[in-house]
Tab-separated table of C-alpha atoms in Angstrom:
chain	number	residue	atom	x	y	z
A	3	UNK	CA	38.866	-65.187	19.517
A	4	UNK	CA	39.713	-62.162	17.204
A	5	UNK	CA	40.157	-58.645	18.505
A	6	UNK	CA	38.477	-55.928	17.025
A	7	UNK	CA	41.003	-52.788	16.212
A	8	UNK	CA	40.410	-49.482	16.996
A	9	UNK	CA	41.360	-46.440	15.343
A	10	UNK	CA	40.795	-43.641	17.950
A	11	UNK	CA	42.298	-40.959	15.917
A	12	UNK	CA	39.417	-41.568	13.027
A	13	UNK	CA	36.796	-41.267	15.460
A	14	UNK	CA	37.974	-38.120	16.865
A	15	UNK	CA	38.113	-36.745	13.392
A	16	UNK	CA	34.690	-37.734	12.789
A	17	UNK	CA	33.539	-36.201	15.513
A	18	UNK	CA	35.117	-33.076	16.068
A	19	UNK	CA	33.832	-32.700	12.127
A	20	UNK	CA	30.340	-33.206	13.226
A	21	UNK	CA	30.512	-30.475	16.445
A	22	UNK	CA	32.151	-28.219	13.943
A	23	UNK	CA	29.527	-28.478	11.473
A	24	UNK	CA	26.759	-28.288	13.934
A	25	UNK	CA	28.611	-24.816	15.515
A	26	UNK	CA	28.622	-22.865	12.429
A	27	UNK	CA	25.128	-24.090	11.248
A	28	UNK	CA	23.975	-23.065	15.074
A	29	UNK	CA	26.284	-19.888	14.729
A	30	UNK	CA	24.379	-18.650	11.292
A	31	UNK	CA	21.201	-19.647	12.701
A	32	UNK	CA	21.916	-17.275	15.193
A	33	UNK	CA	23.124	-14.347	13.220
A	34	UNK	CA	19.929	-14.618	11.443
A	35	UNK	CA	17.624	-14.439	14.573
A	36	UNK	CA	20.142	-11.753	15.903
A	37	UNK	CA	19.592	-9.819	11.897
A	38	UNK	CA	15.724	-10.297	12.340
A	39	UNK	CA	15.634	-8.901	15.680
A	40	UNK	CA	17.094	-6.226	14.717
A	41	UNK	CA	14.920	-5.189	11.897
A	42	UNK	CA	12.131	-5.459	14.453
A	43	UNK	CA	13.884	-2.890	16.735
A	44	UNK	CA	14.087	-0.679	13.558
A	45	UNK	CA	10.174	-1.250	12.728
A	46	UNK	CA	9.487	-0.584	16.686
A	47	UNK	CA	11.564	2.458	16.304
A	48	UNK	CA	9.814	3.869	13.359
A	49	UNK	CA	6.528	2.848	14.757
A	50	UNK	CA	6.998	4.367	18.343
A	51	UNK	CA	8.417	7.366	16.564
A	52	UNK	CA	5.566	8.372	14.064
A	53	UNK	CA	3.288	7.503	16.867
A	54	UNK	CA	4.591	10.410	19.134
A	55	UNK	CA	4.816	12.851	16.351
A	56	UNK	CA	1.119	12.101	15.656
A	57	UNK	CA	0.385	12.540	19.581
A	58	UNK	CA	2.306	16.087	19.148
A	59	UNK	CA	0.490	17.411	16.308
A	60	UNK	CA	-3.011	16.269	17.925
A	61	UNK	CA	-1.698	18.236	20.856
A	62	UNK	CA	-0.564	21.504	18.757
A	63	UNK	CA	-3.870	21.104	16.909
A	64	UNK	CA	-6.095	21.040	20.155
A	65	UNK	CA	-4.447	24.110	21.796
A	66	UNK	CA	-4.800	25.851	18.097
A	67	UNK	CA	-8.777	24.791	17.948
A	68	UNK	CA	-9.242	25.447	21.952
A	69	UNK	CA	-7.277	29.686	21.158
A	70	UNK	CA	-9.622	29.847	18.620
A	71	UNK	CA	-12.074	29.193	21.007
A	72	UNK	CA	-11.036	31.582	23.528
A	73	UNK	CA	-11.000	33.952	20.478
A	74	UNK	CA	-14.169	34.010	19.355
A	75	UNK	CA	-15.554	33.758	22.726
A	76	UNK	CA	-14.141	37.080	23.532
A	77	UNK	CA	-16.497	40.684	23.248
A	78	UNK	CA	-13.091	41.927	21.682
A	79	UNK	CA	-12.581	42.168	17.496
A	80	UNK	CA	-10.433	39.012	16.309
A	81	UNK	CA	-8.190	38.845	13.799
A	82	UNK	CA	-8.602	36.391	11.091
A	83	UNK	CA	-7.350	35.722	7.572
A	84	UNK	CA	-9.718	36.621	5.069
A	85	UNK	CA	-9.159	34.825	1.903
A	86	UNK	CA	-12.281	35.610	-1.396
A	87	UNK	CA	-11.481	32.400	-2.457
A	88	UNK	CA	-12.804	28.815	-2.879
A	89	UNK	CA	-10.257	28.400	0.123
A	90	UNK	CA	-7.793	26.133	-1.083
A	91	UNK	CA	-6.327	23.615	1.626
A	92	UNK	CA	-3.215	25.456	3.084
A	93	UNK	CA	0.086	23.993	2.407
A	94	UNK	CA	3.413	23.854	4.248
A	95	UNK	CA	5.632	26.011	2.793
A	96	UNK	CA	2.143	28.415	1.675
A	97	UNK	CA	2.883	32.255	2.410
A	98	UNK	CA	-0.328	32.351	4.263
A	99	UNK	CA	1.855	31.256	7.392
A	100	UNK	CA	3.601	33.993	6.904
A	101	UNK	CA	-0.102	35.615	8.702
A	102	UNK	CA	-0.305	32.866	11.048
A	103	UNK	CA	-1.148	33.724	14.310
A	104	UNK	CA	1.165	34.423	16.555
A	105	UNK	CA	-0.083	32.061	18.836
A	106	UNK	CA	2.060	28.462	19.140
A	107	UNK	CA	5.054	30.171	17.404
A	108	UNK	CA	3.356	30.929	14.037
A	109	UNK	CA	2.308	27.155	14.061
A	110	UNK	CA	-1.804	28.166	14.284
A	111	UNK	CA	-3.498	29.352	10.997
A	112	UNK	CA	-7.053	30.925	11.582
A	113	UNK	CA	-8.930	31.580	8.248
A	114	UNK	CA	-12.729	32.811	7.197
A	115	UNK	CA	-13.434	31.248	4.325
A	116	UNK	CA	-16.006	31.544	1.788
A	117	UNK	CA	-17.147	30.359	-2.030
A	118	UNK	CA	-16.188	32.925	-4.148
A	119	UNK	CA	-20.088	34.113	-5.043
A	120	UNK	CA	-20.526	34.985	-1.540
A	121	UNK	CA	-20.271	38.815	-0.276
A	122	UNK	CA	-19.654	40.102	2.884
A	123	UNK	CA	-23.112	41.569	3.704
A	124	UNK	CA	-24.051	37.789	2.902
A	125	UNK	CA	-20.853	36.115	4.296
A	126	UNK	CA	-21.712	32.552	5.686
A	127	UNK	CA	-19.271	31.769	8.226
A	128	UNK	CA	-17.063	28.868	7.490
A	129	UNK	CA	-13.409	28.910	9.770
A	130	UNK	CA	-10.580	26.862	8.977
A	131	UNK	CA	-8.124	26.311	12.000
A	132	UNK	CA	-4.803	24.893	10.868
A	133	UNK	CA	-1.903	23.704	12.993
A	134	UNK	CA	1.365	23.041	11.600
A	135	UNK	CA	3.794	20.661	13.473
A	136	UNK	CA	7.235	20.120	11.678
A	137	UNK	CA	8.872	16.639	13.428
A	138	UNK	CA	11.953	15.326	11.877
A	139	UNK	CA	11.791	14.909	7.666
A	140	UNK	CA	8.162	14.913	7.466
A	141	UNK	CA	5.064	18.248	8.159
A	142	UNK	CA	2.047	17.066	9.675
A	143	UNK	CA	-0.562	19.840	9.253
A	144	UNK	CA	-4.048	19.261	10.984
A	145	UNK	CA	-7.364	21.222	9.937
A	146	UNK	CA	-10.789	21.406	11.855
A	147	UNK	CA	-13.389	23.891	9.925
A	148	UNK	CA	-16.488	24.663	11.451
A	149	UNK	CA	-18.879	25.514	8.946
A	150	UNK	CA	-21.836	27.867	9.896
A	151	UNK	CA	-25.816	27.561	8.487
A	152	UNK	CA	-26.409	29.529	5.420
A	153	UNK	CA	-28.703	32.410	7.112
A	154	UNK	CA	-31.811	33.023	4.956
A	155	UNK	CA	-32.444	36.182	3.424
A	156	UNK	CA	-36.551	35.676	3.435
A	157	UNK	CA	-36.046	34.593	7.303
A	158	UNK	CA	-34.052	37.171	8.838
A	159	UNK	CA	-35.742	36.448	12.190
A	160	UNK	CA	-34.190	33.181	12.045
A	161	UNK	CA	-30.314	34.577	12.005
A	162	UNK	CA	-27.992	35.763	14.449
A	163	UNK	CA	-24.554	37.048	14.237
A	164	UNK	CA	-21.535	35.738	15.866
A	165	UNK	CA	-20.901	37.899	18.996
A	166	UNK	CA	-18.515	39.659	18.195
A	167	UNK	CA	-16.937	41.600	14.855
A	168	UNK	CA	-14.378	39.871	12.287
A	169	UNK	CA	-11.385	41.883	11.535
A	170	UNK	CA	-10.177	41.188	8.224
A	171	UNK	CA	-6.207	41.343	7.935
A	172	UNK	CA	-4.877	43.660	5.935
A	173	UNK	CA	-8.266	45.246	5.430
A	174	UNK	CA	-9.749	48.068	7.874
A	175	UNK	CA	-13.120	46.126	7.407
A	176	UNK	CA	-14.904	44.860	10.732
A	177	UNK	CA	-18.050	43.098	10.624
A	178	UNK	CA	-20.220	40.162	12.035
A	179	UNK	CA	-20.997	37.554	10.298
A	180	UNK	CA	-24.628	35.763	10.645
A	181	UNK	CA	-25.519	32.359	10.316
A	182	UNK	CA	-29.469	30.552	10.673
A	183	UNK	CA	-30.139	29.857	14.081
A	184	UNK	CA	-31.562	26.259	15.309
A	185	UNK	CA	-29.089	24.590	12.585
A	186	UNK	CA	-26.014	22.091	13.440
A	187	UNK	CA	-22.923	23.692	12.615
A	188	UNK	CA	-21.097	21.048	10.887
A	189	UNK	CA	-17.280	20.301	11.834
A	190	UNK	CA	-14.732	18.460	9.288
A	191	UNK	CA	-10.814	17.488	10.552
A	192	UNK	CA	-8.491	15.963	8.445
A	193	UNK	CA	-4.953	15.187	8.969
A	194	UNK	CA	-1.898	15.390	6.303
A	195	UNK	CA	1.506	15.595	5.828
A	196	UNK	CA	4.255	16.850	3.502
């Protein structure tokens, strides 16, 4: 009979090559699952943090649209920003904030707008509420204008005027606007940031 010979030290070798091999293959597939995951926490991050500053400026925005509300609701003159203009959208860093309302810190800009042929005897109302909400690197300002019925001169039975009178700022002018009854008064929002 022959005898087989065997070399236990080669075998070890063998295998504790093989484990080793398999360990740092297993060890970078881990470190790449552990680098992936982590870019998903940063995306989650980002995500759950734009998110909330969108929920905050939706909030400023509503309590700027619900005091102008309130405002124009009252029997007292209001206070609004008169600008003769084709009423340019306002910006962040525009020095009409600097006659914001004093209302949510400054952060609630409450214009009367109008086309630059209009007149004040023949003013068509057209407000612009703006809120301004300044989160971390970016502004997120909101708008909602509320644009009145042209009120026909040939059918002045047919207009009304808002209830009470418009102070212009900077002005010592007080009047009240009229707009065409048994028309929709049309709202537009958008949303941007700087």
């Amino acid at each position: 009979m022959s005898s087989l010979t065997r070399v236990p030290s080669k075998q070890f070798g063998f295998a504790l090559a093989t484990v080793l091999i398999l360990l740092v293959i297993f060890a970078g597939l881990v470190v790449i699952m552990l680098d992936g995951q982590q870019t998903k926490i940063l995306q989650s991050t980002a995500t759950i943090q734009a998110a909330q500053t969108e929920q905050n400026s939706h909030n400023t925005h509503r309590a700027c649209v619900n005091h102008a509300r309130r405002v124009l609701a009252s029997d007292s003159a209001i206070n609004v920003t008169w600008w003769q203009s084709t009423g340019a959208f306002v910006q962040a860093n525009d020095t009409r904030w600097a006659d914001a309302d004093v209302f949510l810190q400054g952060s609630c800009l409450i214009e009367a707008v109008t086309d630059a042929t209009d007149t004040q005897a023949s003013w068509t109302p057209k407000l612009r509420i703006t809120s301004k909400l300044a989160g971390g690197q970016s502004v997120v300002l909101e708008q909602t204008e509320w644009r009145y019925p042209a009120c026909v001169a040939a059918l002045p039975q047919q207009c009304a005027s808002l209830s009470n009178s418009v102070s212009i700022k900077n002005s010592t002018i007080q009047w009240r606007p009229s707009y065409r009854l048994g028309q929709p008064v049309s709202v537009a929002h958008r949303v941007y940031g700087f």
